[in-house]
mmCIF file of C-alpha atoms in Angstrom:
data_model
loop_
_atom_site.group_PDB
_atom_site.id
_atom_site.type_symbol
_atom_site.label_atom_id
_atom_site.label_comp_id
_atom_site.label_asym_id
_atom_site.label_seq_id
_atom_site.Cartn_x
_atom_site.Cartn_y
_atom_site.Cartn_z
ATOM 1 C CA UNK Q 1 0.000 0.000 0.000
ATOM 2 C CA UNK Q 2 1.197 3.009 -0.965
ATOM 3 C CA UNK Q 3 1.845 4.556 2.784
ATOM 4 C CA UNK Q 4 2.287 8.308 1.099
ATOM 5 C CA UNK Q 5 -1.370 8.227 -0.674
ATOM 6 C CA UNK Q 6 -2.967 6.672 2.297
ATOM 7 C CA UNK Q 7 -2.485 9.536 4.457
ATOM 8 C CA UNK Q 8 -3.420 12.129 1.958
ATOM 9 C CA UNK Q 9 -6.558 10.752 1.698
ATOM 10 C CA UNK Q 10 -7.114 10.612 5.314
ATOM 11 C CA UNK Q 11 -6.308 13.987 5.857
ATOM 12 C CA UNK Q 12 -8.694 14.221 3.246
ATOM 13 C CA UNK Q 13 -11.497 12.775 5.224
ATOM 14 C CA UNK Q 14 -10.685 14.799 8.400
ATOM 15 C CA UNK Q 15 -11.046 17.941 6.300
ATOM 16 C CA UNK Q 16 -14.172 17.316 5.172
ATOM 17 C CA UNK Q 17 -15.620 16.035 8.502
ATOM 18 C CA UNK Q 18 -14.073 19.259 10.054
ATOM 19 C CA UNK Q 19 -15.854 21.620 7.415
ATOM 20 C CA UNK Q 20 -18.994 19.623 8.038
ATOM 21 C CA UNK Q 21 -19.264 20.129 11.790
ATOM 22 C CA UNK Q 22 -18.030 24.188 11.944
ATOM 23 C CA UNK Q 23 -21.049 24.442 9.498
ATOM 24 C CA UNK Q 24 -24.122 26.671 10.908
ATOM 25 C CA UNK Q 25 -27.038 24.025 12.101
ATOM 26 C CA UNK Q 26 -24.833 20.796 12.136
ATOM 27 C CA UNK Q 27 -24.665 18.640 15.264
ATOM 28 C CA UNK Q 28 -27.143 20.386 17.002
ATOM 29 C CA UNK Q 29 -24.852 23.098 18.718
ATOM 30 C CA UNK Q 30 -26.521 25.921 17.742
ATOM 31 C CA UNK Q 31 -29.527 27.297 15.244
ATOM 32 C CA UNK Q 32 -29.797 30.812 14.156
ATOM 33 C CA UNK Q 33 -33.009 32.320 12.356
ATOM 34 C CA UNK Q 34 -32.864 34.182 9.518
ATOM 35 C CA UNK Q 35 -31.922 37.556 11.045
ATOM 36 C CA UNK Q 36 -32.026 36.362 14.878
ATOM 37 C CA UNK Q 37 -28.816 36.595 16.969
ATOM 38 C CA UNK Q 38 -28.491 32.608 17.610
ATOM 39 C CA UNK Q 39 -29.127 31.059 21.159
ATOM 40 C CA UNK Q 40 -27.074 28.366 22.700
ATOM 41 C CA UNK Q 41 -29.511 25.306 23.163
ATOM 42 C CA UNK Q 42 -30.378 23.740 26.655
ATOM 43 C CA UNK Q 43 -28.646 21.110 27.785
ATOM 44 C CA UNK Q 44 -30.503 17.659 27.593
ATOM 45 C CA UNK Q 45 -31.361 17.393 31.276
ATOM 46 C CA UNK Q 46 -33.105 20.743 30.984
ATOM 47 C CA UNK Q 47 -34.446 20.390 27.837
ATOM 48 C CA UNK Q 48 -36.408 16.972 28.915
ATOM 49 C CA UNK Q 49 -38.010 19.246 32.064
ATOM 50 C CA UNK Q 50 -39.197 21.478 29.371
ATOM 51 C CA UNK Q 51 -40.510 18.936 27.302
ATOM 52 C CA UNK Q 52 -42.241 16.671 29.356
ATOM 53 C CA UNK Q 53 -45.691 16.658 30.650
ATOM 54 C CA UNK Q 54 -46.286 16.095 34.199
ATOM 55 C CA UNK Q 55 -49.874 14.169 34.809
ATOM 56 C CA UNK Q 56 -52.070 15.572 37.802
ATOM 57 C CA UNK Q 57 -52.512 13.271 40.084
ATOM 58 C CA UNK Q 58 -55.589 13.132 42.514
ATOM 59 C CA UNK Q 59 -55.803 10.175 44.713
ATOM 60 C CA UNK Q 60 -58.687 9.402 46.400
ATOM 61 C CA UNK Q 61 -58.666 7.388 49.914
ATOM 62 C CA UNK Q 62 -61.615 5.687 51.231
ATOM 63 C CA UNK Q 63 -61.789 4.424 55.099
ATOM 64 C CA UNK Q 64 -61.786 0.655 53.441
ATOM 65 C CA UNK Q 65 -61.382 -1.178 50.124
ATOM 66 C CA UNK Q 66 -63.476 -3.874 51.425
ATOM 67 C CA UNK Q 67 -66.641 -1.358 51.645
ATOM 68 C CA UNK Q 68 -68.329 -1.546 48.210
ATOM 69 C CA UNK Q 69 -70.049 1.434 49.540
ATOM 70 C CA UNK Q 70 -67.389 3.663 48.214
ATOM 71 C CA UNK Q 71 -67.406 2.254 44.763
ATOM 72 C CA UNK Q 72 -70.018 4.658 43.261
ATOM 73 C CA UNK Q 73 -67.482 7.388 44.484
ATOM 74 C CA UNK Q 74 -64.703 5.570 43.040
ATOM 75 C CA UNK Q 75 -66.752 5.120 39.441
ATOM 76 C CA UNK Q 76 -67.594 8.763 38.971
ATOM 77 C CA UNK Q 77 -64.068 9.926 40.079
ATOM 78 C CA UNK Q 78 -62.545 8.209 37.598
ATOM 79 C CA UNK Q 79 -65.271 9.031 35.131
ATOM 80 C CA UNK Q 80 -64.645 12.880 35.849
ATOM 81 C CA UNK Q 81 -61.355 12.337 36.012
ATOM 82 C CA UNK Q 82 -61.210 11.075 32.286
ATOM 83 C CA UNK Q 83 -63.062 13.713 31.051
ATOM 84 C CA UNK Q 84 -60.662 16.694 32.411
ATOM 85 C CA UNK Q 85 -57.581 14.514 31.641
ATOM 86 C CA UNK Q 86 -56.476 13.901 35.087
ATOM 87 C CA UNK Q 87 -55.104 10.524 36.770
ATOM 88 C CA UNK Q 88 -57.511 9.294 39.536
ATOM 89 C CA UNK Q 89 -55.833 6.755 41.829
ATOM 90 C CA UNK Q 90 -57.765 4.902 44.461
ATOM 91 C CA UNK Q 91 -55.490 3.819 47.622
ATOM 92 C CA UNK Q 92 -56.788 3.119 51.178
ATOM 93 C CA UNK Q 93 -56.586 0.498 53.908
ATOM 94 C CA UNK Q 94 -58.480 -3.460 53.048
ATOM 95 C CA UNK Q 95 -60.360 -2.822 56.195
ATOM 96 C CA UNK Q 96 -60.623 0.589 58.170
ATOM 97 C CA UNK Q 97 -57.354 1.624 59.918
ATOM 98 C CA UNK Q 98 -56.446 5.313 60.872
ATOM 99 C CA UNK Q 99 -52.699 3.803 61.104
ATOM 100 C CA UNK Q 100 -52.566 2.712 57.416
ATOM 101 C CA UNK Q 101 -54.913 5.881 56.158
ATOM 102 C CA UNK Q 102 -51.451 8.060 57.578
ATOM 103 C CA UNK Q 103 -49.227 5.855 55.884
ATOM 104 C CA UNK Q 104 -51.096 6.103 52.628
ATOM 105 C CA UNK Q 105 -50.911 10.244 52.835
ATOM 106 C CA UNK Q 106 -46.999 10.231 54.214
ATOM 107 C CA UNK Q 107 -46.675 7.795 50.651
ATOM 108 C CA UNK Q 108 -48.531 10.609 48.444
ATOM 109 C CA UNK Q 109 -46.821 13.438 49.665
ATOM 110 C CA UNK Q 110 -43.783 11.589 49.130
ATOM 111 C CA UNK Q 111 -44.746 11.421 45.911
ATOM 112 C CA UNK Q 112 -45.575 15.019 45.386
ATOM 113 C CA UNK Q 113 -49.091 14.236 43.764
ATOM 114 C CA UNK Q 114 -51.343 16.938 43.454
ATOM 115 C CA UNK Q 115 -54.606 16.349 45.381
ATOM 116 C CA UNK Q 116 -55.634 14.037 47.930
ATOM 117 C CA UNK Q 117 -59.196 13.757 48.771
ATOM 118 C CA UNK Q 118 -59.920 11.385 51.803
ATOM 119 C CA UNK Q 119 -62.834 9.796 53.703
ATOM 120 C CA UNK Q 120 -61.821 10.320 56.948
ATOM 121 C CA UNK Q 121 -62.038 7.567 59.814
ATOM 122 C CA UNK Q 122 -60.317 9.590 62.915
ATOM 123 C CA UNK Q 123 -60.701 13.615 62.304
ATOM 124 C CA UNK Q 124 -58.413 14.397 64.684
ATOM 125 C CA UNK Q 125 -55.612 11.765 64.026
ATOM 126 C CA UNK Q 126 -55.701 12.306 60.932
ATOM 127 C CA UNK Q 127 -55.556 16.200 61.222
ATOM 128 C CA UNK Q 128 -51.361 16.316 60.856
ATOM 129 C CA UNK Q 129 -51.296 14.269 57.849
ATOM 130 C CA UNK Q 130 -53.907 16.282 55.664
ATOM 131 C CA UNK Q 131 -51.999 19.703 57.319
ATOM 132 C CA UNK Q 132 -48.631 18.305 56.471
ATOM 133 C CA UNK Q 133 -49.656 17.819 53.046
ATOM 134 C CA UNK Q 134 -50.945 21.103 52.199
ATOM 135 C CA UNK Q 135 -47.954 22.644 53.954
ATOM 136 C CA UNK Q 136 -46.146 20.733 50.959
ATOM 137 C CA UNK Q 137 -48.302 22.373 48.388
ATOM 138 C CA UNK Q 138 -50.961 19.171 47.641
ATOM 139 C CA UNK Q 139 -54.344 20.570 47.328
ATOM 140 C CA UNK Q 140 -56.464 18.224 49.807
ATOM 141 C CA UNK Q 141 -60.428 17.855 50.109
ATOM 142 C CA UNK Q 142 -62.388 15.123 52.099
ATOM 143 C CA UNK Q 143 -65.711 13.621 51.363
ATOM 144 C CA UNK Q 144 -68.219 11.532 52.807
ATOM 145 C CA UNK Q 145 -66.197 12.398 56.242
ATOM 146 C CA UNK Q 146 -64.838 15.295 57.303
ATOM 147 C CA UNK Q 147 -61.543 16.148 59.684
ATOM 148 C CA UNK Q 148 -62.985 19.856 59.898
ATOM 149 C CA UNK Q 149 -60.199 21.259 62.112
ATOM 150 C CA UNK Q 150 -58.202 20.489 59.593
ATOM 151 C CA UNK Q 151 -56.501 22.746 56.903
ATOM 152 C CA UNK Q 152 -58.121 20.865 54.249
ATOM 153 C CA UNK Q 153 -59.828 22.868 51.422
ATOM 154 C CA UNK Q 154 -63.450 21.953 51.569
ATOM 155 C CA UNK Q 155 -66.074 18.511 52.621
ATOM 156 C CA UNK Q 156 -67.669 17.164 49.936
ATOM 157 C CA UNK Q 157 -70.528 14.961 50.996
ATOM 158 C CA UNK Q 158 -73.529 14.995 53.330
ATOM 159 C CA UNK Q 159 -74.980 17.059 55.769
ATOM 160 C CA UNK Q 160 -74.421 14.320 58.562
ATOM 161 C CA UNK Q 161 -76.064 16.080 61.114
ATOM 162 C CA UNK Q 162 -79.588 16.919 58.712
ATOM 163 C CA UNK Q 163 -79.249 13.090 57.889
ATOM 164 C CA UNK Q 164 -79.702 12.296 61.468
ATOM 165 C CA UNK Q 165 -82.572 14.799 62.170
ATOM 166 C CA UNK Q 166 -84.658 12.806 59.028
ATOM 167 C CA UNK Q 167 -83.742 9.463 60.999
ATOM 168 C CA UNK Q 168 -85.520 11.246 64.145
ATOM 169 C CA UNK Q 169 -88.349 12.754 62.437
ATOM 170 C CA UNK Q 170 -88.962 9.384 60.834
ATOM 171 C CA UNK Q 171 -88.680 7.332 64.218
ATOM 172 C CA UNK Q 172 -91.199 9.764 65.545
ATOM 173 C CA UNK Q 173 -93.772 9.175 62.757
ATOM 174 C CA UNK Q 174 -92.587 5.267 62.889
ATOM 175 C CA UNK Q 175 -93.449 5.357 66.717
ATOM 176 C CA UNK Q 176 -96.646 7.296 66.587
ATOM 177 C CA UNK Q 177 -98.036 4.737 63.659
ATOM 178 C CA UNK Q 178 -97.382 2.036 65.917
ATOM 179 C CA UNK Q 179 -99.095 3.490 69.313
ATOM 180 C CA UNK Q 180 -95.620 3.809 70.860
ATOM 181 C CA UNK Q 181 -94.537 7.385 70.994
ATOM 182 C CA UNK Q 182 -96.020 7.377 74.529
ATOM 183 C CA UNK Q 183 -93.944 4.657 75.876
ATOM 184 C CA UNK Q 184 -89.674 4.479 76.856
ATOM 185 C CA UNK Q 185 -88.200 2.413 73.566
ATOM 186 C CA UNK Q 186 -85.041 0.280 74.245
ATOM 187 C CA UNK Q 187 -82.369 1.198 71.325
ATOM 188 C CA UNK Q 188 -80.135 -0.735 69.681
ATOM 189 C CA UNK Q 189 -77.261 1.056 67.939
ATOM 190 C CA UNK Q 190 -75.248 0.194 64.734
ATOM 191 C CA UNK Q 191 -72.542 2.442 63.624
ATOM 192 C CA UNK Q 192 -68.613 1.641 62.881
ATOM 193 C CA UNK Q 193 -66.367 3.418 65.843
ATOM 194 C CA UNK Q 194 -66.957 5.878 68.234
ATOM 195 C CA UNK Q 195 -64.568 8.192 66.560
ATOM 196 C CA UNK Q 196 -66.136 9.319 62.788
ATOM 197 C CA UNK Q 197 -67.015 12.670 62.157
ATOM 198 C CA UNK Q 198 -70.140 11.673 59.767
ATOM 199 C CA UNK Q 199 -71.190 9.013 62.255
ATOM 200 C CA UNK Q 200 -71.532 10.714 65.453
ATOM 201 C CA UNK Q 201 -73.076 13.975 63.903
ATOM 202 C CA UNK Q 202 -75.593 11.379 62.748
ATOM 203 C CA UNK Q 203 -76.539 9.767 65.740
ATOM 204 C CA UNK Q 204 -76.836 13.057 67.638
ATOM 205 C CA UNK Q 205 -79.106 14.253 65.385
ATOM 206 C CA UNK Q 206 -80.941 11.073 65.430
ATOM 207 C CA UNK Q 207 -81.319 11.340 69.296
ATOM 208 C CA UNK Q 208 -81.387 15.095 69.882
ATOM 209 C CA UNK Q 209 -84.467 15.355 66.971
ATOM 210 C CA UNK Q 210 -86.354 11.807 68.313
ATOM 211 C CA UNK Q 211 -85.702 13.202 72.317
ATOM 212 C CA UNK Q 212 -86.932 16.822 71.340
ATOM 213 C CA UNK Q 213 -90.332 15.187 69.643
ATOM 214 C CA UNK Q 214 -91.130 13.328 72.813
ATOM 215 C CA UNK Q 215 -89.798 9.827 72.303
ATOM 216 C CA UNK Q 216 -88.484 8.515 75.442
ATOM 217 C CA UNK Q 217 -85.454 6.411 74.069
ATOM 218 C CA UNK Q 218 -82.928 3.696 76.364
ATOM 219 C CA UNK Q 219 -79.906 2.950 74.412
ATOM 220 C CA UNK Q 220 -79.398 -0.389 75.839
ATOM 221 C CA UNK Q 221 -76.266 -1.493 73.343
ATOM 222 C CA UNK Q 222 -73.879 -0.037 70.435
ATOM 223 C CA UNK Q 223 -72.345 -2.688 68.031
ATOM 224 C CA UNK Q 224 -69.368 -1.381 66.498
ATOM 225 C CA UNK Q 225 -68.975 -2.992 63.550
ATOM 226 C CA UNK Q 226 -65.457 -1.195 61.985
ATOM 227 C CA UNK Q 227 -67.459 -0.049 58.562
ATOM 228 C CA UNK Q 228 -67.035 -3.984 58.045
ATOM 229 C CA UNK Q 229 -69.691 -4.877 55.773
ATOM 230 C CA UNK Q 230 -68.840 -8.616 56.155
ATOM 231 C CA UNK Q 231 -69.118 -8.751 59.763
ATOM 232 C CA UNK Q 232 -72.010 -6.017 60.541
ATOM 233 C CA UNK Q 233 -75.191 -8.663 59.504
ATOM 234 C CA UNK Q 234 -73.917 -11.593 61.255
ATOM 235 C CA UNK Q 235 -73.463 -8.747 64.689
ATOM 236 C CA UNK Q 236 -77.062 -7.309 64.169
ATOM 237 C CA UNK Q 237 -78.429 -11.581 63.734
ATOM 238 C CA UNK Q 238 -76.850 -12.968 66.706
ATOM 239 C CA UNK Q 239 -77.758 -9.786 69.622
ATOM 240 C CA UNK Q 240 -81.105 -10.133 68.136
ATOM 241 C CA UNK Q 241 -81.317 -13.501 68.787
ATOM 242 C CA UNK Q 242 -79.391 -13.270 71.924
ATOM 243 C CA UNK Q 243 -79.692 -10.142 73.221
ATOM 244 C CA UNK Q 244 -82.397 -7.740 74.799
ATOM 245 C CA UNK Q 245 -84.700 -7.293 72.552
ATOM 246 C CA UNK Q 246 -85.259 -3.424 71.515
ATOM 247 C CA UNK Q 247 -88.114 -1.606 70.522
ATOM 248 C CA UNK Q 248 -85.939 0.168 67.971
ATOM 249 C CA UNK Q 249 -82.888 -0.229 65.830
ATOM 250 C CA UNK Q 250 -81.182 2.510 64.100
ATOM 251 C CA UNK Q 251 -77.675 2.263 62.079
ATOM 252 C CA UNK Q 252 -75.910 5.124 61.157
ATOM 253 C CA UNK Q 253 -74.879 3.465 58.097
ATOM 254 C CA UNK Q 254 -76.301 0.286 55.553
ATOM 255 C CA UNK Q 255 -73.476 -2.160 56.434
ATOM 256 C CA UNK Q 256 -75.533 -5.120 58.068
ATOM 257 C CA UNK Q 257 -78.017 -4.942 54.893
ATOM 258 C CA UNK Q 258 -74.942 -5.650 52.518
ATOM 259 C CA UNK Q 259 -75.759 -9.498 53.486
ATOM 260 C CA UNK Q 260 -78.456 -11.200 51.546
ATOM 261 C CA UNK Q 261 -81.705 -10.212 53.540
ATOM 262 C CA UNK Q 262 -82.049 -14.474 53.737
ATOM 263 C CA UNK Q 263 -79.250 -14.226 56.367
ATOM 264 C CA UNK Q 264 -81.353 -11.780 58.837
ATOM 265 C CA UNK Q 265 -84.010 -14.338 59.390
ATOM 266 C CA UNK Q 266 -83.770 -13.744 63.666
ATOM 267 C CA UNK Q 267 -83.657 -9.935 62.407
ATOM 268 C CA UNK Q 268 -86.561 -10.095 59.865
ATOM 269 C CA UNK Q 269 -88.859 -11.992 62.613
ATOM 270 C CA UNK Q 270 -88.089 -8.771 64.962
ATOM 271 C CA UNK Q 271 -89.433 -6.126 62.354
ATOM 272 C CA UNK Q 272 -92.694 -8.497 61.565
ATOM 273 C CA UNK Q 273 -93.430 -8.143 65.349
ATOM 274 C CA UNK Q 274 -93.276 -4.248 65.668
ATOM 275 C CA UNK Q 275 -89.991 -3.759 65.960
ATOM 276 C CA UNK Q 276 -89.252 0.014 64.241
ATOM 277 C CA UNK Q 277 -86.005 -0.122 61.778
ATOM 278 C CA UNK Q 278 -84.650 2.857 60.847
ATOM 279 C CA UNK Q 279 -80.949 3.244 58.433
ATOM 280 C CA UNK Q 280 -78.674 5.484 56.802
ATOM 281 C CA UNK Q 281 -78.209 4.834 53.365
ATOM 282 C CA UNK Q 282 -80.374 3.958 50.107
ATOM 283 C CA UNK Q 283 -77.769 1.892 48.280
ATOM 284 C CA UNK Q 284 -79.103 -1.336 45.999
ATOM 285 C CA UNK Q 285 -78.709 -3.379 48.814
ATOM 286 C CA UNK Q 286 -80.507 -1.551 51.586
ATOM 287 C CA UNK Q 287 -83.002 -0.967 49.594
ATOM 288 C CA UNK Q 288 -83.519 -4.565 48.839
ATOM 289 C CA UNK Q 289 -83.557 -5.673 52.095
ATOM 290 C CA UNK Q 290 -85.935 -2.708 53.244
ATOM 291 C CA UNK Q 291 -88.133 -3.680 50.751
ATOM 292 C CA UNK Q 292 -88.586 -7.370 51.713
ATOM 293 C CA UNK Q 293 -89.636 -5.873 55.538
ATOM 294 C CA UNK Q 294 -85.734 -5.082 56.907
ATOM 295 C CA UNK Q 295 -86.933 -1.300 57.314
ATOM 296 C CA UNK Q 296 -89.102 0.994 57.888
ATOM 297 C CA UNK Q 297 -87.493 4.508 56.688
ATOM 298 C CA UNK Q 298 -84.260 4.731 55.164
ATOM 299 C CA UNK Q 299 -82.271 8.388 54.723
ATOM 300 C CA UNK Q 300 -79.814 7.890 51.834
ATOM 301 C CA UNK Q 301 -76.613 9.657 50.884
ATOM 302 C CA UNK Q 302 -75.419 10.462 47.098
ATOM 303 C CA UNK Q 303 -71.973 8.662 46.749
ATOM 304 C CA UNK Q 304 -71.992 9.518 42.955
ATOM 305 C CA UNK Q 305 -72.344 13.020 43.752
ATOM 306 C CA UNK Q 306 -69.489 12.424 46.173
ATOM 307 C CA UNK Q 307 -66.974 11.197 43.521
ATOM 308 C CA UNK Q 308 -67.553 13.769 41.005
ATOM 309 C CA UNK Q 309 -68.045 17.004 42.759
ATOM 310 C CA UNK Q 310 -64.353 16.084 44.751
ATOM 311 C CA UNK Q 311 -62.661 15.350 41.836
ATOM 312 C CA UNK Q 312 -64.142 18.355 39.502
ATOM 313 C CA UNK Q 313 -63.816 20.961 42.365
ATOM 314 C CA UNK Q 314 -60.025 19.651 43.340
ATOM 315 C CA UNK Q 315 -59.033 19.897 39.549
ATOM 316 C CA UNK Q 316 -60.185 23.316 39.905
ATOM 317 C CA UNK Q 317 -58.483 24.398 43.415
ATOM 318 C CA UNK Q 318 -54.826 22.419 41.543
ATOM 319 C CA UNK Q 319 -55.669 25.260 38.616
ATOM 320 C CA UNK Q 320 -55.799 28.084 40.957
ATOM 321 C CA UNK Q 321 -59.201 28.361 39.983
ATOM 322 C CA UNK Q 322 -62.286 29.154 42.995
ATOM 323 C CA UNK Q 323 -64.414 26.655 44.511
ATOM 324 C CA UNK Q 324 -67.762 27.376 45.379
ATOM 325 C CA UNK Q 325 -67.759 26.549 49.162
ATOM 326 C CA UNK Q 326 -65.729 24.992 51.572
ATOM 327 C CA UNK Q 327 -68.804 22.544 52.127
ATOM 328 C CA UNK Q 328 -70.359 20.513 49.217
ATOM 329 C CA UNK Q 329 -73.514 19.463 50.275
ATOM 330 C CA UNK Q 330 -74.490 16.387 47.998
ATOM 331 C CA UNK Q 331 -77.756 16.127 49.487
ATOM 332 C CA UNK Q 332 -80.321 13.590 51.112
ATOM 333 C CA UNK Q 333 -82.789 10.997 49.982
ATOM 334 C CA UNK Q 334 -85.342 9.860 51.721
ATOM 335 C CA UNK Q 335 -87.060 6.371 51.870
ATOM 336 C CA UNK Q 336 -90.084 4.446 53.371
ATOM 337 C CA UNK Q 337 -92.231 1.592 52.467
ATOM 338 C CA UNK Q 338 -94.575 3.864 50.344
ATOM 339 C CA UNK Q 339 -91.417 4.401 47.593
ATOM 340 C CA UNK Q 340 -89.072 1.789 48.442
ATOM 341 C CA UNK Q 341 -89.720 -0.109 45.213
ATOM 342 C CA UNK Q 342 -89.528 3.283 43.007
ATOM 343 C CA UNK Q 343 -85.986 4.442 44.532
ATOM 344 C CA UNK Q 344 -85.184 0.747 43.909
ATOM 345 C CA UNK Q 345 -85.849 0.567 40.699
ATOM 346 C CA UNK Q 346 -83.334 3.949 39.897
ATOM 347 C CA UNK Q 347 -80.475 2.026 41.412
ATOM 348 C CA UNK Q 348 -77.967 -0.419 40.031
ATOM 349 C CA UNK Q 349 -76.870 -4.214 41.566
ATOM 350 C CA UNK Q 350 -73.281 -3.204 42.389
ATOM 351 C CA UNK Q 351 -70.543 -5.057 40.350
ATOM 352 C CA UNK Q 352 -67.412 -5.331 42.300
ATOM 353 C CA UNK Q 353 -64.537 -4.684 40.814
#
């Protein structure tokens, strides 16, 4: 080879690679508009935070997973969240745990997402978490219950408190039907802890409302059931069967009539004997059961309403736009045997998921 021609042609080659890359626009160094004073680029680091799109990120936190209560909630959240482009997560505890709910919030601010809207089982423990977050910047909301001393942005849900007057107007009317406003009625109590915001503003408006219309009312047991829906029917069967035997049952929620109405035989001899039943809640379920002769008057929360009013009105709050109210009332339905089978008929058999 001839050693002489071999290196003139590779200084050839260098030549022509080093004209190539001191031309304008080549290798990606610089680009200059016609009659623009050219810009150095960014580097690639800062160039991907320019280019990239960061999702918002809303998650929403029920007390329990194993509630199917909370999946109309869940459905229209993520339905809402579709429609405005946003990423809906659902995270809480299997079964209802303060402990875990904390955990789950530490996680998301962790994670820097952008809302958090949360069903809240213990308003006060729970009070550091939700102000920790906003401190970090997360725009936070709860719904269905409330930690109200909290610095959250706004309840979404019901009026707990008007729920539980309509359960003591309707045991008054219940009792008076049956020639027993005039008598003291042993109670029997349902409700999931003693520490729920939603709960307890129930059941004091249940009492204070019944009390101030005359009814003469001995609470002779509370079942805490831990918003268990698998546990609540077979608690209700056996003190029934077991217990004292009231003159009245109210539950501050529809967990014991997620069982098949079939498993509440002790339960469904009680009410066919004059015993006054009186529930929160008008899911499918309930509604079933109160139909077949589980209940007498039902007062029923919106969970649909629930889901997309917290998700639409966070979106706005994470846009720095204004939200109507720092309380979302999703309003009340009421139910007795005269339109059981009507408000049945608007409702859909759950599927869970």
């Amino acid at each position: 080879m001839d050693k002489g021609g071999f290196f003139n042609k590779t200084k050839l080659v260098y030549l022509v690679l080093a004209l190539f890359i001191a031309l304008p626009g080549c290798g990606g160094s610089t680009y200059e508009k016609k009659g623009e004073e050219a810009k150095p680029s960014t580097s690639y680091e800062e160039n991907s935070k320019v280019s990239e799109k960061k999702d918002i990120i809303i998650a929403m936190v029920p007390k329990s997973l194993d509630n199917p209560v909370f999946l109309d909630a869940l459905e229209q959240g993520e339905r809402v969240g579709r429609e405005l482009g946003v990423k809906v997560e659902w995270q809480g505890p299997m079964q209802s745990d303060t402990n875990v709910q904390i955990a789950i919030v530490e996680s998301l601010i962790r994670r820097r997402v952008d809302g958090i809207v949360i069903s809240c089982i213990d308003p006060g423990k729970i009070k550091p978490v939700i102000d920790k977050a906003v401190q970090a910047g997360i725009k936070v909301a709860t719904f269905d219950s409330d930690s109200p001393d909290s610095n959250r942005l706004f309840y979404c849900g019901t009026d707990n408190y008007a729920a539980g007057v309509a359960c003591g107007k309707a045991l008054i009317k219940e009792a008076k039907a049956k020639g027993k406003d005039k008598q003291a009625l042993d109670l029997l109590i349902m409700t999931a802890d003693k520490e729920s915001n939603n709960l307890n503003k129930r059941l004091n408006g249940f009492l204070e409302t019944a009390r101030e219309g005359g009814i003469q009312l001995n609470i002779t047991a509370t079942l805490y059931c831990n918003d268990d829906v698998n546990i609540a029917g077979d608690m209700l069967e056996n003190h029934i069967r077991t217990g004292d035997t009231p003159d009245v049952f109210f539950s501050t929620g529809g967990w014991p009539f997620v069982s098949p109405p079939e498993s509440l035989p002790g339960f469904h001899a009680w009410c066919k004997n004059g015993g006054i039943s009186i529930l929160v809640d008008t899911y499918y379920p309930v509604l079933e059961a109160a139909e077949k002769g589980l209940a007498d008057s039902l007062v029923g929360q919106n969970f649909n309403k629930m889901g997309e009013l917290s998700i639409k009105n966070l979106y706005k709050a994470i846009k720095g736009e204004k939200i109507p109210s720092s309380f979302i009332d999703t309003g009340l339905e009421l139910g007795n045997k005269s339109n059981f089978a009507k408000l049945l008929q608007g409702k859909q058999r759950w599927e869970i998921k």
